[in-house]
Amino acid sequence: MAGPSGKKEKVDKAGPSGGGKKKKDVKKETGLGLSVKKDENFGEWYSEVCKHEMIEYYDISGCYILRPWSMAIWEIMQTFFDAEIKKMKVKNCYFPLFVSPGVLEKEKDHIEGFAPEVAWVTKSGKSDLEVPIAIRPTSETVMYPYYSKWIRGHRDLPLKLNQWCNVVRWEFSNPTPFIRSREFLWQEGHTAFATKEEADEEVLQILELYRRIYEEYLAVPVVKGMKSENEKFAGGLYTTSVEAFIPNTGRGVQGATSHCLGQNFAKMFEIRYEDEEGKREMVWQNSWAYSTRTLGVMIMTHGDDKGLILPPKVASVQVVVIPVPYKDANTQGIFDACTATVSALSEAGIRAEEDLRDNYSPGWKYSNWEMKGVPLRIEIGPRDLENDQVRTVRRDNGVKEDIPRGSLVEHVKELLEKIQQNMYEVARQKREACVQEIRTWDEFISALNQKKLILAPWCDEEEVERDVKARTKGETGAAKTLCSPFEQPELPEGTLCFASGKPAKKWTYWGRSY
Amino acid sequence: MAGPSGKKEKVDKAGPSGGGKKKKDVKKETGLGLSVKKDENFGEWYSEVCKHEMIEYYDISGCYILRPWSMAIWEIMQTFFDAEIKKMKVKNCYFPLFVSPGVLEKEKDHIEGFAPEVAWVTKSGKSDLEVPIAIRPTSETVMYPYYSKWIRGHRDLPLKLNQWCNVVRWEFSNPTPFIRSREFLWQEGHTAFATKEEADEEVLQILELYRRIYEEYLAVPVVKGMKSENEKFAGGLYTTSVEAFIPNTGRGVQGATSHCLGQNFAKMFEIRYEDEEGKREMVWQNSWAYSTRTLGVMIMTHGDDKGLILPPKVASVQVVVIPVPYKDANTQGIFDACTATVSALSEAGIRAEEDLRDNYSPGWKYSNWEMKGVPLRIEIGPRDLENDQVRTVRRDNGVKEDIPRGSLVEHVKELLEKIQQNMYEVARQKREACVQEIRTWDEFISALNQKKLILAPWCDEEEVERDVKARTKGETGAAKTLCSPFEQPELPEGTLCFASGKPAKKWTYWGRSY
């Protein structure tokens, strides 16, 4: 990987620095480092962090280039998820990018949800197309006419397909890398079952995989729950989701969704099967997706004023090994020790790289790899060589440790696991500190202003959610439901809805959201 | 996998057939089987074969649905190729689907080649976009403005990126599944080097990987060679390709291309680096791609009048195990033996499936799996059970063999390898039989009419190729150069060009092509 773009040349021109310079000087010299702090200007901080080197901004607004540093993380999640769904007998396929208008508009609620964001192709070369063609915002209407063709008898069920693809939603609200982009990558699973029970079961199996992606891979704590009627998937029966929370902005973020579509699309697209008695029945359907948004949530959750912090499980480079030569030291010996260290780690399946560039000081390299979020740094200098040890420096908490080279691999493995766990734990604690249980409207408004993740007793009425939205509308967006967590705290009889004063039916998370 | 769509119900209605029915009857009953022969109506044959179950035709012309049966093959090739390029230190990334017109049109020759096929987005929702936006037909112009930004010094080179994505070329010539479709999947590699030597070397490394995909995975023989000036990539310096040949239609098919772009794009997009002496130099670039077209070439090459024939290395099901129960036989014992066989094969890493459906006769199942091209069938009937053996039936040549269950795994492994080799060998011989060396225009026309793969001495002049195209223009398309093979036969001094009569410079393959 190249260094932060545009900044390297300055060092080149200043001439190779032999090492030993203080980090502060190097920063000054190279312009390395972020220009804003996470707590001071979160939006600008996020944008800067993404540029090292997850994203490159593109000349079309709302479109971003995923650089290898982020793509590698996406691929690691993909490998995990793809293997898991294959165990569930889901098969991959690929449906076209284009949808004809008649099909797109077949399910009324669904198209109402997506119509304003649909991009239309109207020309090829210099000719107008006879009929404008839509680019998929999601593939329900692309796929289901064929489900209707493929599903005839009960033996054709369940039908479980998935595709990895790009989709386009030409949104006009503030574009944000990963979180809200006009084109994004995702997987979309589309399944059909004979019974609602099977569909219900799969919705939760998939949701659990999404939880694992966030919690086990990205070290981001999420809440599993049910979306409200207002917030469910357009045209579906119910939507479950994993919801994350960004303490700095006090916003919830929908992490991934697993929808039961019920029989609504089946009705519109006539997806019927003959059961064992020869009766024609409608199928029950699910669809579920997670996208490159996951990467944005990870960056927002873990990054600090030094840059990215990548969880070891998804980092394409888990360990970076940096030589720290001094003038009168055995430089070649140090370099050799670095190479040997990388070899030993690589052989043990740890993703390790050395940074032997001679035109940067160790201090510059430290900052550079910290910026890029590599979970563990190993430094090898003359004293380490003498003592047959290496120095490890954790990215998550800065803790330094000297470890004997004899037990290098075990130590590093253990450290990477500790980092992964600690990152999750820290993030969980930060989120927990933001959760506020409220009972009344005043408490609600006060908690909202304090950027809390609000847990409130709610009557579960659509009209009331709309009303809350209307009453909290402002520059920073209206508050809405995030989800009703499956793990419900006790709801004592007589508890009233914070907003309507009617009897509360459930605890629900509320807040502003991405 | 479901049976051939729409045909299964007929069997369902006829009631489960207990087995033992003659294949001919079953075919009649179910409509199973192709309605045309490969030799009689190749186009119709290809379309029918693709529908079992590689492709589903889509309601937008030139777009196709890749069903799991073809997607699994694509994924196997992808796994191979992706690992190989990662060894070469190529990194994956993802650039946007959309290109702004200014950037698209920057390289004049390049855009001339693609402009007529570019699809344009002009609307989102009900609003017109301020500027129409193009959908990538390929990503040179999408990527290179950023190469210019990322590449500063010699240490930033080589830059080696690849992406797996969809591209759109709104062609108006006859759409053909896999071979010519308006949207297709591919990988596109884009690399930049300090020297032409490095670029030249990589062009051939990649071409060798493409040869391996065709020959080792798809069992399709290809010729490596150089494209003519007329046929090279628009805007590039030179194009190498692997070329396949379809004997039935006498057409060549460009299998995959590896281009050296020279410094042409570097000039247009100002991709320069500072060398070790501080001098500003232009980079040398390559781009290379293979697409889902590979699948079409495989189907055309191997399929027969019974349907697809899949090479074992890429088949998602390499072995199908079918019980052949008889009325008074130990049906459960047979079923158990099938399951045990699949387990044993799966454990050995062989992709095996059993077909225990009770509503189809064994004969119907044989035809069905033959249609889908599974390389090896294992039948287990009462006699096999008695003799502790299984019967194997090869899809490529129909050869049957009884093999003891004790040596099942070794036997099957060996058979799959033999099938893979035999498929390649048969295809190679068929192609060789079509190669015709010619010297004169009359021989050329005669060979062309006989659907030969023509090897001709050529003066290598653009004007002459254009002239040959003009003179052979007809309903079935003009003849053109396919490639000049790297392995050149001897060219005796004084040999003249078949078309111009000028001194010949090289042997070149000519023919009609897809």
Coordinates of N, CA and C in Angstrom, one line a residue, chain B residues 319-320 322 324 341 366 375-381 383-385 387-405 407-419:
Chain B
V319 N -20.7 -35.5 -9.3 CA -21.2 -36.9 -9.3 C -22.7 -36.9 -8.8
V320 N -23.6 -37.5 -9.5 CA -24.9 -37.6 -9.0 C -25.2 -39.1 -8.8
I322 N -27.8 -42.1 -8.1 CA -29.3 -42.4 -8.3 C -29.6 -43.8 -8.0
V324 N -31.7 -47.2 -8.1 CA -32.4 -47.9 -9.1 C -33.2 -49.0 -8.4
T341 N -22.7 -43.5 -0.2 CA -21.8 -43.2 -1.3 C -21.6 -41.7 -1.4
Y366 N -31.9 -40.0 -15.1 CA -30.7 -40.1 -15.9 C -30.7 -38.9 -17.0
P375 N -20.9 -34.6 -14.8 CA -19.9 -35.4 -15.4 C -20.0 -36.9 -15.2
L376 N -20.4 -37.3 -13.9 CA -20.4 -38.7 -13.6 C -21.7 -39.1 -12.9
R377 N -22.3 -40.2 -13.4 CA -23.5 -40.7 -12.7 C -23.1 -42.0 -12.0
I378 N -23.6 -42.2 -10.8 CA -23.5 -43.5 -10.1 C -24.9 -44.1 -9.9
E379 N -25.1 -45.3 -10.4 CA -26.4 -46.0 -10.2 C -26.2 -47.1 -9.2
I380 N -27.1 -47.2 -8.3 CA -27.1 -48.3 -7.3 C -28.4 -49.0 -7.4
G381 N -28.4 -50.3 -7.8 CA -29.6 -51.1 -7.9 C -29.4 -52.4 -7.0
R383 N -28.7 -55.5 -7.7 CA -27.5 -56.3 -8.0 C -26.2 -55.6 -7.5
D384 N -26.2 -54.3 -7.6 CA -25.0 -53.6 -7.1 C -24.9 -53.8 -5.6
L385 N -26.1 -53.7 -4.9 CA -26.1 -53.9 -3.5 C -25.5 -55.3 -3.1
N387 N -23.6 -57.2 -4.9 CA -22.2 -57.4 -5.2 C -21.3 -56.3 -4.5
D388 N -21.8 -55.5 -3.7 CA -21.1 -54.5 -3.0 C -20.3 -53.6 -4.0
Q389 N -21.0 -53.2 -5.0 CA -20.4 -52.4 -6.1 C -21.4 -51.2 -6.4
V390 N -20.9 -50.3 -7.2 CA -21.7 -49.3 -7.8 C -21.4 -49.3 -9.3
R391 N -22.4 -48.8 -10.1 CA -22.2 -48.6 -11.5 C -21.9 -47.1 -11.8
T392 N -20.8 -46.9 -12.5 CA -20.5 -45.5 -12.9 C -20.9 -45.3 -14.4
V393 N -21.4 -44.2 -14.8 CA -21.7 -43.9 -16.2 C -21.1 -42.5 -16.5
R394 N -20.2 -42.4 -17.4 CA -19.6 -41.1 -17.7 C -20.5 -40.3 -18.7
R395 N -20.6 -39.0 -18.4 CA -21.4 -38.2 -19.2 C -20.7 -37.9 -20.6
D396 N -19.3 -37.8 -20.5 CA -18.6 -37.4 -21.8 C -18.7 -38.5 -22.9
N397 N -18.6 -39.8 -22.5 CA -18.6 -40.8 -23.6 C -19.5 -41.9 -23.3
G398 N -20.3 -41.9 -22.2 CA -21.3 -42.9 -21.9 C -20.8 -44.2 -21.4
V399 N -19.4 -44.3 -21.2 CA -18.8 -45.6 -20.8 C -19.3 -45.9 -19.4
K400 N -19.7 -47.2 -19.2 CA -20.2 -47.7 -17.9 C -19.2 -48.6 -17.3
E401 N -19.2 -48.7 -16.0 CA -18.2 -49.5 -15.3 C -18.8 -49.9 -14.0
D402 N -18.5 -51.1 -13.6 CA -18.9 -51.5 -12.2 C -17.7 -51.4 -11.3
I403 N -17.8 -50.7 -10.2 CA -16.6 -50.6 -9.4 C -17.0 -51.0 -8.0
P404 N -16.0 -51.7 -7.3 CA -16.2 -52.2 -6.0 C -16.4 -51.0 -5.0
R405 N -17.3 -51.1 -4.1 CA -17.5 -49.9 -3.1 C -16.2 -49.7 -2.3
S407 N -13.2 -49.4 -3.2 CA -12.3 -48.5 -3.8 C -13.0 -47.4 -4.5
L408 N -14.2 -47.0 -4.0 CA -15.0 -46.0 -4.6 C -14.3 -44.7 -4.8
V409 N -13.7 -44.2 -3.7 CA -13.2 -42.8 -3.8 C -12.1 -42.7 -4.8
E410 N -11.1 -43.6 -4.7 CA -10.0 -43.6 -5.7 C -10.5 -43.7 -7.1
H411 N -11.4 -44.6 -7.3 CA -11.9 -44.8 -8.7 C -12.6 -43.5 -9.2
V412 N -13.4 -43.0 -8.4 CA -14.2 -41.8 -8.8 C -13.2 -40.6 -9.1
K413 N -12.2 -40.4 -8.2 CA -11.3 -39.4 -8.4 C -10.6 -39.5 -9.8
E414 N -10.2 -40.8 -10.0 CA -9.5 -41.1 -11.3 C -10.4 -40.8 -12.5
L415 N -11.6 -41.3 -12.3 CA -12.6 -41.1 -13.4 C -12.8 -39.6 -13.7
L416 N -12.9 -38.8 -12.7 CA -13.2 -37.4 -12.9 C -12.0 -36.8 -13.6
E417 N -10.8 -37.2 -13.2 CA -9.6 -36.7 -14.0 C -9.6 -37.1 -15.4
K418 N -9.9 -38.4 -15.6 CA -10.0 -38.9 -17.0 C -11.0 -38.1 -17.8
I419 N -12.2 -37.8 -17.2 CA -13.2 -37.1 -18.0 C -12.7 -35.7 -18.3

